[in-house]
GROMACS .gro file of C-alpha atoms in nm:
model
  262
    1MET     CA    1  -0.708  -5.064   0.884
    2PRO     CA    2  -0.838  -4.751   0.709
    3ASP     CA    3  -1.152  -4.806   0.505
    4ILE     CA    4  -1.183  -4.735   0.136
    5HIS     CA    5  -1.259  -4.368   0.097
    6PRO     CA    6  -1.535  -4.340  -0.164
    7ASN     CA    7  -1.505  -4.172  -0.499
    8SER     CA    8  -1.666  -3.831  -0.502
    9GLY     CA    9  -1.836  -3.870  -0.839
   10ASP     CA   10  -1.560  -3.852  -1.099
   11HIS     CA   11  -1.748  -4.068  -1.348
   12PRO     CA   12  -2.040  -3.913  -1.538
   13SER     CA   13  -2.367  -4.104  -1.513
   14THR     CA   14  -2.502  -4.004  -1.853
   15SER     CA   15  -2.292  -4.230  -2.078
   16VAL     CA   16  -2.406  -4.588  -2.129
   17HIS     CA   17  -2.122  -4.839  -2.146
   18PRO     CA   18  -2.176  -5.150  -2.359
   19ASP     CA   19  -2.252  -5.453  -2.145
   20SER     CA   20  -2.178  -5.706  -2.418
   21ARG     CA   21  -1.822  -5.768  -2.298
   22ALA     CA   22  -1.627  -5.807  -1.977
   23LEU     CA   23  -1.519  -5.525  -1.751
   24ARG     CA   24  -1.148  -5.472  -1.821
   25LEU     CA   25  -0.960  -5.377  -1.506
   26GLY     CA   26  -0.595  -5.271  -1.524
   27ILE     CA   27  -0.346  -5.324  -1.240
   28ALA     CA   28  -0.038  -5.099  -1.257
   29GLY     CA   29   0.243  -4.994  -1.025
   30PRO     CA   30   0.618  -5.014  -0.972
   31VAL     CA   31   0.812  -5.341  -0.968
   32GLY     CA   32   0.759  -5.549  -0.655
   33THR     CA   33   0.453  -5.373  -0.516
   34GLY     CA   34   0.244  -5.691  -0.525
   35LYS     CA   35   0.042  -5.657  -0.847
   36SER     CA   36   0.045  -6.031  -0.922
   37SER     CA   37  -0.042  -6.115  -0.561
   38LEU     CA   38  -0.331  -5.869  -0.572
   39ILE     CA   39  -0.462  -6.033  -0.889
   40ALA     CA   40  -0.427  -6.375  -0.726
   41MET     CA   41  -0.624  -6.244  -0.429
   42ILE     CA   42  -0.907  -6.115  -0.649
   43CYS     CA   43  -0.923  -6.443  -0.840
   44ARG     CA   44  -0.915  -6.652  -0.525
   45GLU     CA   45  -1.191  -6.450  -0.361
   46LEU     CA   46  -1.425  -6.400  -0.657
   47ASN     CA   47  -1.382  -6.694  -0.892
   48THR     CA   48  -1.683  -6.878  -0.751
   49GLU     CA   49  -1.920  -6.588  -0.820
   50LEU     CA   50  -1.767  -6.423  -1.129
   51SER     CA   51  -1.620  -6.553  -1.454
   52LEU     CA   52  -1.265  -6.416  -1.464
   53GLY     CA   53  -0.968  -6.399  -1.698
   54VAL     CA   54  -0.617  -6.254  -1.665
   55ILE     CA   55  -0.367  -6.100  -1.906
   56THR     CA   56  -0.015  -6.044  -1.770
   57ASN     CA   57   0.264  -5.831  -1.915
   58ASP     CA   58   0.637  -5.893  -1.885
   59ILE     CA   59   0.914  -5.762  -2.106
   60TYR     CA   60   1.095  -6.086  -2.190
   61THR     CA   61   0.918  -6.369  -2.004
   62ASP     CA   62   0.580  -6.502  -1.892
   63GLU     CA   63   0.691  -6.508  -1.527
   64ASP     CA   64   0.380  -6.344  -1.382
   65ALA     CA   65   0.147  -6.572  -1.578
   66ARG     CA   66   0.338  -6.878  -1.459
   67TYR     CA   67   0.316  -6.755  -1.098
   68LEU     CA   68  -0.060  -6.714  -1.123
   69ARG     CA   69  -0.108  -7.051  -1.291
   70SER     CA   70   0.100  -7.224  -1.024
   71ALA     CA   71  -0.107  -7.053  -0.754
   72GLY     CA   72  -0.411  -7.240  -0.883
   73VAL     CA   73  -0.642  -6.940  -0.861
   74LEU     CA   74  -0.799  -6.995  -1.206
   75ASP     CA   75  -0.807  -7.248  -1.485
   76PRO     CA   76  -0.457  -7.205  -1.637
   77GLU     CA   77  -0.610  -7.145  -1.981
   78ARG     CA   78  -0.776  -6.831  -1.847
   79ILE     CA   79  -0.434  -6.678  -1.766
   80ARG     CA   80  -0.242  -6.554  -2.068
   81ALA     CA   81   0.084  -6.366  -2.107
   82VAL     CA   82   0.191  -6.082  -2.334
   83GLU     CA   83   0.566  -6.042  -2.373
   84THR     CA   84   0.601  -5.674  -2.454
   85GLY     CA   85   0.966  -5.680  -2.564
   86ALA     CA   86   0.987  -5.311  -2.474
   87CYS     CA   87   0.918  -5.064  -2.196
   88PRO     CA   88   0.614  -5.191  -2.002
   89HIS     CA   89   0.416  -4.871  -2.050
   90THR     CA   90   0.440  -4.900  -2.429
   91ALA     CA   91   0.204  -5.199  -2.439
   92ILE     CA   92  -0.051  -5.053  -2.196
   93ARG     CA   93  -0.062  -4.696  -2.322
   94ASP     CA   94   0.120  -4.612  -2.645
   95ASP     CA   95   0.034  -4.913  -2.862
   96VAL     CA   96  -0.216  -5.140  -2.686
   97THR     CA   97  -0.267  -5.371  -2.987
   98ALA     CA   98  -0.103  -5.683  -2.842
   99ASN     CA   99  -0.291  -5.653  -2.514
  100LEU     CA  100  -0.621  -5.567  -2.678
  101LEU     CA  101  -0.599  -5.870  -2.906
  102ALA     CA  102  -0.512  -6.092  -2.609
  103VAL     CA  103  -0.811  -5.959  -2.413
  104GLU     CA  104  -1.048  -6.005  -2.705
  105ASP     CA  105  -0.923  -6.360  -2.771
  106LEU     CA  106  -0.968  -6.449  -2.404
  107GLU     CA  107  -1.320  -6.306  -2.402
  108ALA     CA  108  -1.407  -6.500  -2.718
  109ASP     CA  109  -1.269  -6.829  -2.584
  110PHE     CA  110  -1.442  -6.809  -2.245
  111ALA     CA  111  -1.751  -6.600  -2.318
  112PRO     CA  112  -1.920  -6.465  -2.129
  113LEU     CA  113  -1.653  -6.330  -1.893
  114ASP     CA  114  -1.743  -6.086  -1.617
  115VAL     CA  115  -1.398  -5.933  -1.557
  116VAL     CA  116  -1.062  -5.944  -1.734
  117LEU     CA  117  -0.771  -5.833  -1.516
  118VAL     CA  118  -0.481  -5.682  -1.713
  119GLU     CA  119  -0.152  -5.660  -1.524
  120SER     CA  120   0.108  -5.410  -1.638
  121GLY     CA  121   0.473  -5.496  -1.627
  122GLY     CA  122   0.640  -5.317  -1.336
  123ASP     CA  123   0.722  -4.958  -1.427
  124ASN     CA  124   0.763  -4.620  -1.260
  125LEU     CA  125   0.516  -4.385  -1.093
  126THR     CA  126   0.411  -4.229  -1.424
  127ALA     CA  127   0.281  -4.547  -1.593
  128THR     CA  128  -0.094  -4.565  -1.655
  129PHE     CA  129  -0.326  -4.759  -1.885
  130SER     CA  130  -0.490  -4.614  -2.192
  131PRO     CA  131  -0.870  -4.605  -2.164
  132ALA     CA  132  -0.866  -4.774  -2.505
  133LEU     CA  133  -0.745  -5.088  -2.323
  134VAL     CA  134  -0.910  -5.086  -1.980
  135ASP     CA  135  -1.229  -4.947  -1.831
  136ALA     CA  136  -1.078  -4.879  -1.489
  137GLN     CA  137  -0.741  -4.912  -1.321
  138ILE     CA  138  -0.588  -4.980  -0.983
  139PHE     CA  139  -0.250  -4.831  -0.900
  140VAL     CA  140  -0.051  -5.030  -0.643
  141LEU     CA  141   0.211  -4.896  -0.402
  142ASP     CA  142   0.364  -5.095  -0.119
  143VAL     CA  143   0.475  -4.998   0.227
  144ALA     CA  144   0.818  -5.156   0.180
  145GLY     CA  145   0.884  -4.915  -0.108
  146GLY     CA  146   0.900  -4.624   0.136
  147GLY     CA  147   0.652  -4.417   0.330
  148ASP     CA  148   0.712  -4.109   0.115
  149VAL     CA  149   0.612  -4.264  -0.218
  150ALA     CA  150   0.247  -4.156  -0.203
  151ARG     CA  151   0.362  -3.794  -0.166
  152LYS     CA  152   0.561  -3.812  -0.488
  153GLY     CA  153   0.247  -3.804  -0.699
  154GLY     CA  154   0.205  -3.891  -1.064
  155PRO     CA  155  -0.099  -3.974  -1.276
  156GLY     CA  156  -0.145  -4.324  -1.132
  157ILE     CA  157  -0.128  -4.213  -0.770
  158GLY     CA  158  -0.342  -3.909  -0.833
  159ARG     CA  159  -0.604  -4.026  -1.079
  160ALA     CA  160  -0.632  -4.406  -1.102
  161ASP     CA  161  -0.977  -4.533  -1.007
  162LEU     CA  162  -0.834  -4.689  -0.690
  163LEU     CA  163  -0.501  -4.644  -0.512
  164VAL     CA  164  -0.392  -4.947  -0.310
  165VAL     CA  165  -0.130  -4.911  -0.037
  166ASN     CA  166  -0.023  -5.275  -0.018
  167LYS     CA  167   0.160  -5.491   0.239
  168THR     CA  168   0.051  -5.276   0.532
  169ASP     CA  169   0.151  -5.553   0.775
  170LEU     CA  170   0.515  -5.473   0.692
  171GLY     CA  171   0.488  -5.117   0.824
  172PRO     CA  172   0.634  -5.186   1.171
  173HIS     CA  173   0.921  -5.384   1.018
  174VAL     CA  174   1.030  -5.114   0.772
  175GLY     CA  175   0.964  -4.809   0.987
  176VAL     CA  176   0.669  -4.677   0.786
  177ASP     CA  177   0.366  -4.505   0.938
  178VAL     CA  178   0.090  -4.669   0.734
  179ARG     CA  179  -0.179  -4.424   0.844
  180GLN     CA  180   0.036  -4.133   0.730
  181MET     CA  181   0.108  -4.302   0.396
  182VAL     CA  182  -0.264  -4.353   0.338
  183ALA     CA  183  -0.332  -3.993   0.440
  184ASP     CA  184  -0.069  -3.876   0.190
  185GLY     CA  185  -0.239  -4.081  -0.079
  186MET     CA  186  -0.578  -3.933   0.004
  187LYS     CA  187  -0.435  -3.583  -0.012
  188ALA     CA  188  -0.291  -3.653  -0.358
  189ARG     CA  189  -0.618  -3.794  -0.492
  190ASP     CA  190  -0.876  -3.522  -0.429
  191GLY     CA  191  -1.138  -3.757  -0.286
  192ARG     CA  192  -1.074  -4.059  -0.505
  193PRO     CA  193  -1.062  -4.389  -0.313
  194VAL     CA  194  -0.758  -4.523  -0.128
  195LEU     CA  195  -0.735  -4.870   0.025
  196ALA     CA  196  -0.479  -4.994   0.278
  197LEU     CA  197  -0.441  -5.365   0.200
  198SER     CA  198  -0.279  -5.664   0.365
  199ARG     CA  199  -0.330  -6.028   0.277
  200HIS     CA  200  -0.335  -6.091   0.653
  201ASP     CA  201  -0.619  -5.844   0.717
  202ARG     CA  202  -0.964  -5.982   0.632
  203GLU     CA  203  -1.135  -5.643   0.654
  204SER     CA  204  -0.907  -5.490   0.391
  205ILE     CA  205  -0.952  -5.790   0.159
  206ASP     CA  206  -1.330  -5.760   0.191
  207GLY     CA  207  -1.298  -5.389   0.113
  208LEU     CA  208  -1.114  -5.460  -0.212
  209MET     CA  209  -1.369  -5.722  -0.319
  210ALA     CA  210  -1.656  -5.485  -0.242
  211TRP     CA  211  -1.491  -5.218  -0.457
  212VAL     CA  212  -1.455  -5.461  -0.751
  213ARG     CA  213  -1.818  -5.572  -0.719
  214GLU     CA  214  -1.942  -5.213  -0.705
  215LEU     CA  215  -1.731  -5.121  -1.007
  216LEU     CA  216  -1.876  -5.411  -1.205
  217VAL     CA  217  -2.231  -5.304  -1.118
  218ALA     CA  218  -2.153  -4.947  -1.226
  219PHE     CA  219  -1.995  -5.070  -1.551
  220ARG     CA  220  -2.291  -5.290  -1.639
  221SER     CA  221  -2.541  -5.015  -1.565
  222GLY     CA  222  -2.352  -4.762  -1.776
  223ARG     CA  223  -2.272  -4.540  -1.478
  224HIS     CA  224  -1.897  -4.598  -1.505
  225VAL     CA  225  -1.701  -4.423  -1.780
  226ALA     CA  226  -1.332  -4.491  -1.837
  227VAL     CA  227  -1.122  -4.190  -1.738
  228ASP     CA  228  -0.772  -4.126  -1.873
  229PRO     CA  229  -0.537  -4.050  -1.582
  230GLY     CA  230  -0.327  -3.841  -1.819
  231PRO     CA  231  -0.015  -3.874  -2.033
  232MET     CA  232   0.310  -3.995  -1.887
  233ALA     CA  233   0.583  -3.751  -1.800
  234PRO     CA  234   0.900  -3.751  -2.015
  235HIS     CA  235   1.141  -4.019  -1.894
  236SER     CA  236   1.442  -4.210  -2.019
  237HIS     CA  237   1.552  -4.571  -2.057
  238ALA     CA  238   1.887  -4.722  -2.146
  239GLU     CA  239   1.905  -4.909  -2.475
  240ALA     CA  240   2.150  -5.183  -2.561
  241GLY     CA  241   2.500  -5.039  -2.544
  242GLY     CA  242   2.403  -4.799  -2.266
  243THR     CA  243   2.261  -4.522  -2.485
  244ALA     CA  244   1.997  -4.321  -2.299
  245VAL     CA  245   1.673  -4.266  -2.489
  246LEU     CA  246   1.427  -3.998  -2.382
  247HIS     CA  247   1.060  -4.090  -2.424
  248VAL     CA  248   0.820  -3.800  -2.479
  249HIS     CA  249   0.452  -3.896  -2.474
  250GLY     CA  250   0.184  -3.690  -2.637
  251GLY     CA  251  -0.165  -3.674  -2.498
  252ALA     CA  252  -0.326  -3.894  -2.761
  253GLY     CA  253  -0.081  -4.019  -3.019
  254PRO     CA  254   0.211  -4.260  -3.003
  255HIS     CA  255   0.517  -4.156  -2.809
  256SER     CA  256   0.840  -4.047  -2.968
  257HIS     CA  257   1.196  -4.149  -2.893
  258VAL     CA  258   1.435  -3.856  -2.878
  259HIS     CA  259   1.792  -3.975  -2.926
  260PRO     CA  260   2.087  -3.758  -2.823
  261LEU     CA  261   2.297  -3.625  -3.108
  262SER     CA  262   2.638  -3.783  -3.138
   0.00000   0.00000   0.00000
């Protein structure tokens, strides 16, 4: 499996990050790429050496939280759900209040935590976390989603702290050249790290855990500074009744809904 390709120094070393709270690590990516499974993997591997908590996001349910609790990877009380009731990106970028309160409550209840993992609801290639919510973010693609996805770009693929190409063991079964997909991801990321991951490949799992540990060390020392991958591109969603609503996101403020004139 390809190794993690190291970051080429995107994060300034002059800012000192407060070490009085947990590292907040966001996990984003399209539906079905394996975000919950990746979080379960991190918890399973690191829960004996780090104090962890998880916040999941779903639109209408707590499905991901229930999956993680049933997997037995953490004390169930350390896994909490936010039901966004709206587009998944809204709660991780436009108005992070519900998630931020959930993170702060979790940190208060189980202090001191080392890492809080925040899982986005499944969204499209443009969804990224606000740096007001997380300190770093992983963007997850999967081989079964198509070998060309990494070439399609977007702020998560291009500028998340780590790009994970997940489920690499499925490559031969879905006709995807994993090495080429990883190479496409590297080309899109200008030296930022890319990891090919499979739950059946010990080396890739160890690579992910090493990256998390190194990130935590950098966060605690003040060497890591949260970087905003950039605003989302305009996109549309269907409201009740089938009306299409265009979402236009500004760089810093809340996003607007542009409704077609009747």
